[in-house]
mmCIF file of N, CA, C and O in Angstrom:
data_model
loop_
_atom_site.group_PDB
_atom_site.id
_atom_site.type_symbol
_atom_site.label_atom_id
_atom_site.label_comp_id
_atom_site.label_asym_id
_atom_site.label_seq_id
_atom_site.Cartn_x
_atom_site.Cartn_y
_atom_site.Cartn_z
ATOM 1 N N MET A 3 27.091 33.579 45.185
ATOM 2 C CA MET A 3 27.171 34.301 43.955
ATOM 3 C C MET A 3 26.510 35.624 44.088
ATOM 4 O O MET A 3 25.460 35.801 44.612
ATOM 5 N N SER A 4 27.113 36.514 43.385
ATOM 6 C CA SER A 4 26.576 37.913 43.474
ATOM 7 C C SER A 4 25.313 37.986 42.475
ATOM 8 O O SER A 4 25.164 37.203 41.521
ATOM 9 N N PRO A 5 24.414 38.965 42.717
ATOM 10 C CA PRO A 5 23.358 39.158 41.840
ATOM 11 C C PRO A 5 23.847 39.448 40.384
ATOM 12 O O PRO A 5 24.825 40.091 40.259
ATOM 13 N N SER A 6 23.167 38.917 39.382
ATOM 14 C CA SER A 6 23.568 39.124 38.046
ATOM 15 C C SER A 6 23.266 40.559 37.640
ATOM 16 O O SER A 6 22.264 41.117 38.061
ATOM 17 N N LEU A 7 24.134 41.161 36.892
ATOM 18 C CA LEU A 7 24.003 42.500 36.370
ATOM 19 C C LEU A 7 23.311 42.407 35.030
ATOM 20 O O LEU A 7 23.583 41.527 34.271
ATOM 21 N N ALA A 8 22.520 43.429 34.774
ATOM 22 C CA ALA A 8 21.827 43.477 33.389
ATOM 23 C C ALA A 8 22.970 43.542 32.374
ATOM 24 O O ALA A 8 23.866 44.374 32.513
ATOM 25 N N GLY A 9 22.963 42.726 31.343
ATOM 26 C CA GLY A 9 23.953 42.785 30.305
ATOM 27 C C GLY A 9 25.263 42.101 30.740
ATOM 28 O O GLY A 9 26.229 42.304 30.103
ATOM 29 N N SER A 10 25.196 41.247 31.856
ATOM 30 C CA SER A 10 26.517 40.703 32.312
ATOM 31 C C SER A 10 26.882 39.494 31.489
ATOM 32 O O SER A 10 27.888 38.911 31.868
ATOM 33 N N ASP A 11 26.158 39.156 30.505
ATOM 34 C CA ASP A 11 26.544 38.028 29.663
ATOM 35 C C ASP A 11 27.447 38.524 28.501
ATOM 36 O O ASP A 11 27.431 38.178 27.398
ATOM 37 N N VAL A 12 28.415 39.357 29.000
ATOM 38 C CA VAL A 12 29.391 39.880 28.013
ATOM 39 C C VAL A 12 30.282 38.871 27.455
ATOM 40 O O VAL A 12 30.767 37.937 28.129
ATOM 41 N N ARG A 13 30.493 38.994 26.213
ATOM 42 C CA ARG A 13 31.312 37.901 25.498
ATOM 43 C C ARG A 13 32.799 38.032 25.839
ATOM 44 O O ARG A 13 33.252 39.164 26.211
ATOM 45 N N HIS A 14 33.539 37.068 25.516
ATOM 46 C CA HIS A 14 34.903 36.938 25.743
ATOM 47 C C HIS A 14 35.578 38.191 25.203
ATOM 48 O O HIS A 14 35.297 38.564 24.032
ATOM 49 N N SER A 15 36.526 38.798 25.892
ATOM 50 C CA SER A 15 37.331 39.977 25.496
ATOM 51 C C SER A 15 36.526 41.233 25.146
ATOM 52 O O SER A 15 37.006 42.032 24.482
ATOM 53 N N SER A 16 35.374 41.283 25.747
ATOM 54 C CA SER A 16 34.612 42.486 25.557
ATOM 55 C C SER A 16 34.939 43.611 26.702
ATOM 56 O O SER A 16 35.556 43.298 27.666
ATOM 57 N N HIS A 17 34.448 44.759 26.464
ATOM 58 C CA HIS A 17 34.674 45.842 27.255
ATOM 59 C C HIS A 17 33.328 46.299 27.766
ATOM 60 O O HIS A 17 32.346 46.140 26.997
ATOM 61 N N ILE A 18 33.105 46.740 28.933
ATOM 62 C CA ILE A 18 31.705 47.135 29.342
ATOM 63 C C ILE A 18 31.966 48.516 30.116
ATOM 64 O O ILE A 18 32.905 48.775 30.684
ATOM 65 N N CYS A 19 30.846 49.262 29.914
ATOM 66 C CA CYS A 19 30.832 50.587 30.621
ATOM 67 C C CYS A 19 29.525 50.496 31.553
ATOM 68 O O CYS A 19 28.450 50.199 31.064
ATOM 69 N N LEU A 20 29.789 50.726 32.852
ATOM 70 C CA LEU A 20 28.704 50.703 33.853
ATOM 71 C C LEU A 20 28.260 52.021 34.178
ATOM 72 O O LEU A 20 29.035 52.865 34.628
ATOM 73 N N PRO A 21 26.938 52.419 33.790
ATOM 74 C CA PRO A 21 26.527 53.793 34.124
ATOM 75 C C PRO A 21 26.334 54.033 35.682
ATOM 76 O O PRO A 21 26.063 53.046 36.383
ATOM 77 N N PHE A 22 26.642 55.153 36.116
ATOM 78 C CA PHE A 22 26.515 55.507 37.563
ATOM 79 C C PHE A 22 26.351 57.005 37.748
ATOM 80 O O PHE A 22 26.672 57.722 36.824
ATOM 81 N N GLU A 23 25.730 57.311 38.812
ATOM 82 C CA GLU A 23 25.618 58.725 39.188
ATOM 83 C C GLU A 23 26.470 59.231 40.360
ATOM 84 O O GLU A 23 26.785 60.339 40.471
ATOM 85 N N THR A 24 26.754 58.189 41.162
ATOM 86 C CA THR A 24 27.488 58.549 42.336
ATOM 87 C C THR A 24 28.726 57.613 42.450
ATOM 88 O O THR A 24 28.769 56.486 41.849
ATOM 89 N N HIS A 25 29.734 57.923 43.319
ATOM 90 C CA HIS A 25 30.764 57.047 43.572
ATOM 91 C C HIS A 25 30.453 55.760 44.154
ATOM 92 O O HIS A 25 30.881 54.673 43.852
ATOM 93 N N ASP A 26 29.364 55.873 45.032
ATOM 94 C CA ASP A 26 28.891 54.552 45.729
ATOM 95 C C ASP A 26 28.258 53.694 44.663
ATOM 96 O O ASP A 26 28.513 52.442 44.749
ATOM 97 N N GLU A 27 27.498 54.299 43.790
ATOM 98 C CA GLU A 27 26.904 53.416 42.626
ATOM 99 C C GLU A 27 28.016 52.819 41.754
ATOM 100 O O GLU A 27 27.976 51.646 41.427
ATOM 101 N N LYS A 28 28.995 53.521 41.485
ATOM 102 C CA LYS A 28 30.143 53.127 40.650
ATOM 103 C C LYS A 28 30.833 51.946 41.340
ATOM 104 O O LYS A 28 31.038 50.880 40.715
ATOM 105 N N HIS A 29 31.141 52.191 42.550
ATOM 106 C CA HIS A 29 31.840 51.072 43.307
ATOM 107 C C HIS A 29 30.997 49.826 43.525
ATOM 108 O O HIS A 29 31.498 48.675 43.275
ATOM 109 N N ALA A 30 29.650 49.985 43.795
ATOM 110 C CA ALA A 30 28.771 48.776 44.016
ATOM 111 C C ALA A 30 28.720 47.992 42.700
ATOM 112 O O ALA A 30 28.742 46.775 42.663
ATOM 113 N N ALA A 31 28.538 48.613 41.529
ATOM 114 C CA ALA A 31 28.381 48.066 40.243
ATOM 115 C C ALA A 31 29.716 47.439 39.823
ATOM 116 O O ALA A 31 29.628 46.306 39.343
ATOM 117 N N THR A 32 30.711 48.035 40.095
ATOM 118 C CA THR A 32 31.991 47.470 39.683
ATOM 119 C C THR A 32 32.430 46.197 40.547
ATOM 120 O O THR A 32 32.855 45.189 39.992
ATOM 121 N N VAL A 33 32.149 46.296 41.787
ATOM 122 C CA VAL A 33 32.427 45.158 42.604
ATOM 123 C C VAL A 33 31.587 43.976 42.257
ATOM 124 O O VAL A 33 32.100 42.848 42.115
ATOM 125 N N ARG A 34 30.265 44.150 42.041
ATOM 126 C CA ARG A 34 29.422 43.063 41.592
ATOM 127 C C ARG A 34 29.832 42.484 40.248
ATOM 128 O O ARG A 34 29.971 41.297 40.022
ATOM 129 N N PHE A 35 30.300 43.385 39.364
ATOM 130 C CA PHE A 35 30.670 42.872 38.005
ATOM 131 C C PHE A 35 31.989 42.147 38.043
ATOM 132 O O PHE A 35 32.142 41.092 37.422
ATOM 133 N N ILE A 36 32.947 42.530 38.868
ATOM 134 C CA ILE A 36 34.245 41.899 38.968
ATOM 135 C C ILE A 36 34.016 40.590 39.700
ATOM 136 O O ILE A 36 34.573 39.500 39.305
ATOM 137 N N HIS A 37 33.155 40.582 40.745
ATOM 138 C CA HIS A 37 32.795 39.332 41.448
ATOM 139 C C HIS A 37 32.237 38.282 40.488
ATOM 140 O O HIS A 37 32.662 37.150 40.519
ATOM 141 N N GLU A 38 31.349 38.715 39.621
ATOM 142 C CA GLU A 38 30.681 37.728 38.692
ATOM 143 C C GLU A 38 31.693 37.254 37.750
ATOM 144 O O GLU A 38 31.787 36.128 37.429
ATOM 145 N N GLY A 39 32.604 38.156 37.270
ATOM 146 C CA GLY A 39 33.559 37.689 36.255
ATOM 147 C C GLY A 39 34.558 36.733 36.894
ATOM 148 O O GLY A 39 34.953 35.715 36.285
ATOM 149 N N MET A 40 35.012 36.994 38.056
ATOM 150 C CA MET A 40 36.027 36.187 38.704
ATOM 151 C C MET A 40 35.330 34.741 39.089
ATOM 152 O O MET A 40 35.946 33.683 39.101
ATOM 153 N N SER A 41 34.067 34.857 39.440
ATOM 154 C CA SER A 41 33.407 33.625 39.748
ATOM 155 C C SER A 41 33.320 32.667 38.473
ATOM 156 O O SER A 41 33.110 31.412 38.566
ATOM 157 N N ARG A 42 33.344 33.304 37.309
ATOM 158 C CA ARG A 42 33.300 32.539 36.026
ATOM 159 C C ARG A 42 34.677 32.205 35.532
ATOM 160 O O ARG A 42 34.878 31.628 34.483
ATOM 161 N N GLY A 43 35.750 32.521 36.383
ATOM 162 C CA GLY A 43 37.152 32.173 35.864
ATOM 163 C C GLY A 43 37.710 33.214 34.966
ATOM 164 O O GLY A 43 38.790 32.890 34.396
ATOM 165 N N ALA A 44 37.140 34.434 34.944
ATOM 166 C CA ALA A 44 37.792 35.517 34.082
ATOM 167 C C ALA A 44 38.828 36.246 34.758
ATOM 168 O O ALA A 44 38.864 36.278 35.983
ATOM 169 N N ARG A 45 39.762 36.794 34.014
ATOM 170 C CA ARG A 45 40.694 37.750 34.619
ATOM 171 C C ARG A 45 39.925 39.086 34.532
ATOM 172 O O ARG A 45 39.359 39.480 33.487
ATOM 173 N N CYS A 46 39.996 39.809 35.621
ATOM 174 C CA CYS A 46 39.228 41.243 35.577
ATOM 175 C C CYS A 46 40.303 42.230 35.776
ATOM 176 O O CYS A 46 41.153 42.272 36.677
ATOM 177 N N ILE A 47 40.267 43.209 34.918
ATOM 178 C CA ILE A 47 41.226 44.274 34.945
ATOM 179 C C ILE A 47 40.412 45.597 35.134
ATOM 180 O O ILE A 47 39.500 45.899 34.343
ATOM 181 N N PHE A 48 40.749 46.333 36.158
ATOM 182 C CA PHE A 48 40.059 47.541 36.451
ATOM 183 C C PHE A 48 40.998 48.717 36.422
ATOM 184 O O PHE A 48 42.198 48.653 36.928
ATOM 185 N N THR A 49 40.657 49.777 35.806
ATOM 186 C CA THR A 49 41.537 50.996 35.658
ATOM 187 C C THR A 49 40.891 52.066 36.515
ATOM 188 O O THR A 49 39.785 52.359 36.302
ATOM 189 N N GLY A 50 41.654 52.587 37.455
ATOM 190 C CA GLY A 50 41.109 53.635 38.289
ATOM 191 C C GLY A 50 42.173 54.106 39.195
ATOM 192 O O GLY A 50 43.424 54.183 38.998
ATOM 193 N N SER A 51 41.686 54.648 40.400
ATOM 194 C CA SER A 51 42.544 55.355 41.383
ATOM 195 C C SER A 51 42.799 54.464 42.561
ATOM 196 O O SER A 51 42.060 53.395 42.704
ATOM 197 N N GLN A 52 43.669 54.748 43.431
ATOM 198 C CA GLN A 52 43.967 53.985 44.666
ATOM 199 C C GLN A 52 42.747 53.948 45.513
ATOM 200 O O GLN A 52 42.387 52.816 46.086
ATOM 201 N N GLU A 53 41.966 54.941 45.484
ATOM 202 C CA GLU A 53 40.668 54.916 46.287
ATOM 203 C C GLU A 53 39.736 53.883 45.750
ATOM 204 O O GLU A 53 39.155 53.054 46.509
ATOM 205 N N ASP A 54 39.627 53.892 44.393
ATOM 206 C CA ASP A 54 38.808 52.860 43.686
ATOM 207 C C ASP A 54 39.314 51.371 44.134
ATOM 208 O O ASP A 54 38.491 50.510 44.421
ATOM 209 N N PHE A 55 40.676 51.209 44.006
ATOM 210 C CA PHE A 55 41.228 49.950 44.336
ATOM 211 C C PHE A 55 40.889 49.462 45.764
ATOM 212 O O PHE A 55 40.569 48.332 45.906
ATOM 213 N N ASP A 56 41.013 50.438 46.712
ATOM 214 C CA ASP A 56 40.705 50.065 48.066
ATOM 215 C C ASP A 56 39.331 49.595 48.201
ATOM 216 O O ASP A 56 38.964 48.680 48.917
ATOM 217 N N VAL A 57 38.292 50.357 47.595
ATOM 218 C CA VAL A 57 36.946 50.087 47.767
ATOM 219 C C VAL A 57 36.695 48.741 47.114
ATOM 220 O O VAL A 57 35.934 47.903 47.616
ATOM 221 N N ILE A 58 37.226 48.553 45.917
ATOM 222 C CA ILE A 58 36.995 47.203 45.181
ATOM 223 C C ILE A 58 37.493 46.059 46.046
ATOM 224 O O ILE A 58 36.807 45.069 46.203
ATOM 225 N N ALA A 59 38.658 46.188 46.537
ATOM 226 C CA ALA A 59 39.291 45.137 47.384
ATOM 227 C C ALA A 59 38.424 44.810 48.606
ATOM 228 O O ALA A 59 38.068 43.677 48.841
ATOM 229 N N GLY A 60 37.927 45.869 49.157
ATOM 230 C CA GLY A 60 37.043 45.683 50.397
ATOM 231 C C GLY A 60 35.700 45.044 50.084
ATOM 232 O O GLY A 60 35.220 44.124 50.716
ATOM 233 N N GLY A 61 35.188 45.447 48.963
ATOM 234 C CA GLY A 61 33.878 44.883 48.465
ATOM 235 C C GLY A 61 34.037 43.505 48.063
ATOM 236 O O GLY A 61 33.061 42.605 48.314
ATOM 237 N N LEU A 62 35.111 43.093 47.438
ATOM 238 C CA LEU A 62 35.301 41.650 47.038
ATOM 239 C C LEU A 62 35.497 40.813 48.260
ATOM 240 O O LEU A 62 35.050 39.725 48.341
ATOM 241 N N GLU A 63 36.215 41.401 49.276
ATOM 242 C CA GLU A 63 36.421 40.666 50.584
ATOM 243 C C GLU A 63 35.068 40.388 51.207
ATOM 244 O O GLU A 63 34.831 39.304 51.690
ATOM 245 N N GLU A 64 34.119 41.389 51.199
ATOM 246 C CA GLU A 64 32.757 41.103 51.694
ATOM 247 C C GLU A 64 32.090 40.067 51.035
ATOM 248 O O GLU A 64 31.148 39.473 51.586
ATOM 249 N N LEU A 65 32.246 39.895 49.715
ATOM 250 C CA LEU A 65 31.699 38.887 48.952
ATOM 251 C C LEU A 65 32.401 37.480 48.902
ATOM 252 O O LEU A 65 32.017 36.591 48.120
ATOM 253 N N GLY A 66 33.482 37.470 49.746
ATOM 254 C CA GLY A 66 34.155 36.104 49.847
ATOM 255 C C GLY A 66 35.313 35.908 48.930
ATOM 256 O O GLY A 66 35.805 34.831 48.881
ATOM 257 N N ILE A 67 35.863 36.912 48.299
ATOM 258 C CA ILE A 67 36.942 36.754 47.484
ATOM 259 C C ILE A 67 38.182 37.493 48.112
ATOM 260 O O ILE A 67 38.034 38.764 48.330
ATOM 261 N N CYS A 68 39.243 36.822 48.311
ATOM 262 C CA CYS A 68 40.497 37.466 48.926
ATOM 263 C C CYS A 68 41.093 38.193 47.792
ATOM 264 O O CYS A 68 41.609 37.586 46.837
ATOM 265 N N SER A 69 41.026 39.500 47.848
ATOM 266 C CA SER A 69 41.569 40.307 46.707
ATOM 267 C C SER A 69 43.119 40.177 46.659
ATOM 268 O O SER A 69 43.731 40.203 45.566
ATOM 269 N N LYS A 70 43.820 39.934 47.730
ATOM 270 C CA LYS A 70 45.262 39.786 47.689
ATOM 271 C C LYS A 70 45.585 38.472 46.946
ATOM 272 O O LYS A 70 46.493 38.484 46.147
ATOM 273 N N ARG A 71 44.934 37.421 47.249
ATOM 274 C CA ARG A 71 45.152 36.175 46.508
ATOM 275 C C ARG A 71 44.792 36.250 45.071
ATOM 276 O O ARG A 71 45.462 35.758 44.172
ATOM 277 N N ALA A 72 43.635 36.930 44.767
ATOM 278 C CA ALA A 72 43.245 37.123 43.403
ATOM 279 C C ALA A 72 44.301 37.931 42.605
ATOM 280 O O ALA A 72 44.486 37.528 41.407
ATOM 281 N N ARG A 73 44.801 39.015 43.199
ATOM 282 C CA ARG A 73 45.842 39.683 42.565
ATOM 283 C C ARG A 73 47.097 38.833 42.306
ATOM 284 O O ARG A 73 47.772 38.885 41.323
ATOM 285 N N ALA A 74 47.467 38.071 43.393
ATOM 286 C CA ALA A 74 48.714 37.320 43.269
ATOM 287 C C ALA A 74 48.629 36.210 42.158
ATOM 288 O O ALA A 74 49.631 36.013 41.528
ATOM 289 N N ARG A 75 47.496 35.623 41.967
ATOM 290 C CA ARG A 75 47.292 34.662 40.902
ATOM 291 C C ARG A 75 46.969 35.402 39.656
ATOM 292 O O ARG A 75 46.761 34.578 38.570
ATOM 293 N N GLY A 76 46.813 36.590 39.471
ATOM 294 C CA GLY A 76 46.538 37.270 38.222
ATOM 295 C C GLY A 76 45.094 37.306 37.797
ATOM 296 O O GLY A 76 44.797 37.925 36.797
ATOM 297 N N ALA A 77 44.246 36.948 38.663
ATOM 298 C CA ALA A 77 42.790 36.985 38.381
ATOM 299 C C ALA A 77 42.218 38.370 38.434
ATOM 300 O O ALA A 77 41.375 38.690 37.711
ATOM 301 N N LEU A 78 42.904 39.184 39.235
ATOM 302 C CA LEU A 78 42.456 40.622 39.501
ATOM 303 C C LEU A 78 43.676 41.498 39.178
ATOM 304 O O LEU A 78 44.686 41.272 39.839
ATOM 305 N N GLN A 79 43.534 42.413 38.299
ATOM 306 C CA GLN A 79 44.537 43.354 38.020
ATOM 307 C C GLN A 79 44.001 44.720 38.172
ATOM 308 O O GLN A 79 42.902 45.105 37.527
ATOM 309 N N LEU A 80 44.630 45.548 38.992
ATOM 310 C CA LEU A 80 44.153 46.969 39.227
ATOM 311 C C LEU A 80 45.286 47.846 38.604
ATOM 312 O O LEU A 80 46.441 47.803 39.045
ATOM 313 N N ARG A 81 44.869 48.633 37.645
ATOM 314 C CA ARG A 81 45.797 49.488 36.932
ATOM 315 C C ARG A 81 45.462 50.937 36.987
ATOM 316 O O ARG A 81 44.324 51.386 37.019
ATOM 317 N N ARG A 82 46.447 51.759 37.093
ATOM 318 C CA ARG A 82 46.229 53.162 37.165
ATOM 319 C C ARG A 82 45.944 53.789 35.788
ATOM 320 O O ARG A 82 46.377 53.175 34.769
ATOM 321 N N VAL A 83 45.177 54.723 35.799
ATOM 322 C CA VAL A 83 44.772 55.390 34.509
ATOM 323 C C VAL A 83 45.869 55.736 33.632
ATOM 324 O O VAL A 83 45.901 55.492 32.490
ATOM 325 N N ALA A 84 46.984 56.395 34.202
ATOM 326 C CA ALA A 84 48.110 56.708 33.456
ATOM 327 C C ALA A 84 48.792 55.567 32.735
ATOM 328 O O ALA A 84 49.304 55.656 31.717
ATOM 329 N N GLU A 85 48.811 54.467 33.447
ATOM 330 C CA GLU A 85 49.419 53.165 32.968
ATOM 331 C C GLU A 85 48.771 52.685 31.688
ATOM 332 O O GLU A 85 49.389 52.235 30.774
ATOM 333 N N ILE A 86 47.437 52.791 31.609
ATOM 334 C CA ILE A 86 46.758 52.232 30.451
ATOM 335 C C ILE A 86 46.466 53.299 29.429
ATOM 336 O O ILE A 86 46.671 53.173 28.218
ATOM 337 N N TYR A 87 46.116 54.528 29.796
ATOM 338 C CA TYR A 87 45.743 55.509 28.915
ATOM 339 C C TYR A 87 46.645 56.676 28.621
ATOM 340 O O TYR A 87 46.538 57.387 27.564
ATOM 341 N N LEU A 88 47.591 56.841 29.363
ATOM 342 C CA LEU A 88 48.533 58.033 29.379
ATOM 343 C C LEU A 88 49.995 57.687 29.432
ATOM 344 O O LEU A 88 50.765 58.177 30.090
ATOM 345 N N ARG A 89 50.395 56.648 28.626
ATOM 346 C CA ARG A 89 51.788 56.245 28.602
ATOM 347 C C ARG A 89 52.646 57.345 28.131
ATOM 348 O O ARG A 89 52.355 58.062 27.207
ATOM 349 N N ASP A 90 53.665 57.614 28.987
ATOM 350 C CA ASP A 90 54.596 58.728 28.758
ATOM 351 C C ASP A 90 53.908 60.048 28.907
ATOM 352 O O ASP A 90 54.308 61.048 28.315
ATOM 353 N N GLY A 91 52.670 60.057 29.548
ATOM 354 C CA GLY A 91 52.034 61.289 29.867
ATOM 355 C C GLY A 91 51.167 61.763 28.655
ATOM 356 O O GLY A 91 50.565 62.877 28.643
ATOM 357 N N VAL A 92 51.094 60.978 27.605
ATOM 358 C CA VAL A 92 50.322 61.388 26.462
ATOM 359 C C VAL A 92 49.281 60.306 26.077
ATOM 360 O O VAL A 92 49.587 59.079 26.097
ATOM 361 N N PHE A 93 48.009 60.774 25.667
ATOM 362 C CA PHE A 93 47.052 59.714 25.246
ATOM 363 C C PHE A 93 47.273 59.534 23.786
ATOM 364 O O PHE A 93 47.304 60.450 22.926
ATOM 365 N N ASP A 94 47.368 58.198 23.420
ATOM 366 C CA ASP A 94 47.523 57.854 21.994
ATOM 367 C C ASP A 94 46.524 56.582 21.817
ATOM 368 O O ASP A 94 46.809 55.612 22.477
ATOM 369 N N SER A 95 45.501 56.888 21.091
ATOM 370 C CA SER A 95 44.502 55.843 21.063
ATOM 371 C C SER A 95 44.973 54.469 20.488
ATOM 372 O O SER A 95 44.531 53.439 21.004
ATOM 373 N N ALA A 96 45.841 54.574 19.412
ATOM 374 C CA ALA A 96 46.292 53.300 18.872
ATOM 375 C C ALA A 96 47.237 52.518 19.972
ATOM 376 O O ALA A 96 47.033 51.360 20.154
ATOM 377 N N ARG A 97 48.004 53.322 20.626
ATOM 378 C CA ARG A 97 48.877 52.661 21.731
ATOM 379 C C ARG A 97 47.981 52.099 22.779
ATOM 380 O O ARG A 97 48.221 51.062 23.393
ATOM 381 N N THR A 98 46.983 52.813 23.213
ATOM 382 C CA THR A 98 45.998 52.399 24.221
ATOM 383 C C THR A 98 45.323 51.093 23.808
ATOM 384 O O THR A 98 45.205 50.068 24.567
ATOM 385 N N LEU A 99 44.874 50.998 22.587
ATOM 386 C CA LEU A 99 44.203 49.772 22.125
ATOM 387 C C LEU A 99 45.256 48.673 22.008
ATOM 388 O O LEU A 99 44.874 47.458 22.357
ATOM 389 N N ASP A 100 46.467 48.979 21.579
ATOM 390 C CA ASP A 100 47.491 47.865 21.636
ATOM 391 C C ASP A 100 47.687 47.361 23.019
ATOM 392 O O ASP A 100 47.969 46.123 23.248
ATOM 393 N N THR A 101 47.794 48.251 24.028
ATOM 394 C CA THR A 101 48.009 47.850 25.382
ATOM 395 C C THR A 101 46.771 46.950 25.909
ATOM 396 O O THR A 101 47.086 45.860 26.430
ATOM 397 N N ILE A 102 45.609 47.350 25.540
ATOM 398 C CA ILE A 102 44.480 46.439 25.921
ATOM 399 C C ILE A 102 44.402 45.202 25.143
ATOM 400 O O ILE A 102 44.154 44.145 25.780
ATOM 401 N N ASP A 103 44.763 45.161 23.884
ATOM 402 C CA ASP A 103 44.866 43.940 23.197
ATOM 403 C C ASP A 103 45.941 43.027 23.808
ATOM 404 O O ASP A 103 45.756 41.783 24.012
ATOM 405 N N GLY A 104 47.052 43.580 24.284
ATOM 406 C CA GLY A 104 48.044 42.788 24.912
ATOM 407 C C GLY A 104 47.685 42.250 26.224
ATOM 408 O O GLY A 104 47.928 41.078 26.589
ATOM 409 N N LEU A 105 46.814 42.983 27.018
ATOM 410 C CA LEU A 105 46.267 42.564 28.234
ATOM 411 C C LEU A 105 45.370 41.324 28.051
ATOM 412 O O LEU A 105 45.289 40.342 28.761
ATOM 413 N N ILE A 106 44.538 41.447 27.006
ATOM 414 C CA ILE A 106 43.596 40.339 26.628
ATOM 415 C C ILE A 106 44.358 39.163 26.221
ATOM 416 O O ILE A 106 44.106 38.075 26.711
ATOM 417 N N ASP A 107 45.373 39.237 25.338
ATOM 418 C CA ASP A 107 46.214 38.176 24.871
ATOM 419 C C ASP A 107 46.867 37.441 26.053
ATOM 420 O O ASP A 107 46.890 36.216 26.095
ATOM 421 N N ASP A 108 47.412 38.350 26.957
ATOM 422 C CA ASP A 108 48.038 37.743 28.131
ATOM 423 C C ASP A 108 47.144 36.862 29.049
ATOM 424 O O ASP A 108 47.459 35.815 29.499
ATOM 425 N N ALA A 109 45.934 37.466 29.190
ATOM 426 C CA ALA A 109 44.837 36.664 29.984
ATOM 427 C C ALA A 109 44.563 35.310 29.330
ATOM 428 O O ALA A 109 44.401 34.367 29.988
ATOM 429 N N VAL A 110 44.379 35.297 28.021
ATOM 430 C CA VAL A 110 44.109 34.044 27.349
ATOM 431 C C VAL A 110 45.271 33.070 27.450
ATOM 432 O O VAL A 110 45.000 31.923 27.788
ATOM 433 N N VAL A 111 46.450 33.498 27.177
ATOM 434 C CA VAL A 111 47.633 32.647 27.275
ATOM 435 C C VAL A 111 47.792 32.125 28.697
ATOM 436 O O VAL A 111 48.119 30.898 28.918
ATOM 437 N N GLU A 112 47.405 32.909 29.745
ATOM 438 C CA GLU A 112 47.558 32.477 31.050
ATOM 439 C C GLU A 112 46.325 31.674 31.649
ATOM 440 O O GLU A 112 46.154 31.414 32.821
ATOM 441 N N GLY A 113 45.464 31.266 30.757
ATOM 442 C CA GLY A 113 44.260 30.447 31.107
ATOM 443 C C GLY A 113 42.983 31.072 31.607
ATOM 444 O O GLY A 113 42.108 30.451 32.134
ATOM 445 N N PHE A 114 42.934 32.347 31.450
ATOM 446 C CA PHE A 114 41.658 32.999 31.920
ATOM 447 C C PHE A 114 40.708 33.227 30.714
ATOM 448 O O PHE A 114 41.032 33.112 29.551
#
């Protein structure tokens, strides 16, 4: 089990922002947080770049989670920024919130 993060007792369907100063800090905190969530049976959705995805997958592998299997079963979803925040190339806060609400609803329906 990964070390617990401060504030990691996040309630169901919550959003969290992890503070960081460097990319290494960002990736370490993100990997620990995702590992903890997946260990609790949560679906974890991360929005970022391909570089982020590669680092997260590698970090999860080091902690004993096969990222390919986690993605295949839907426990881990890696989404590009444009897919969540810039649909059709435009930021629309209402549409973004609808997208996130849909992702949460899907996770619940699928047993996460």
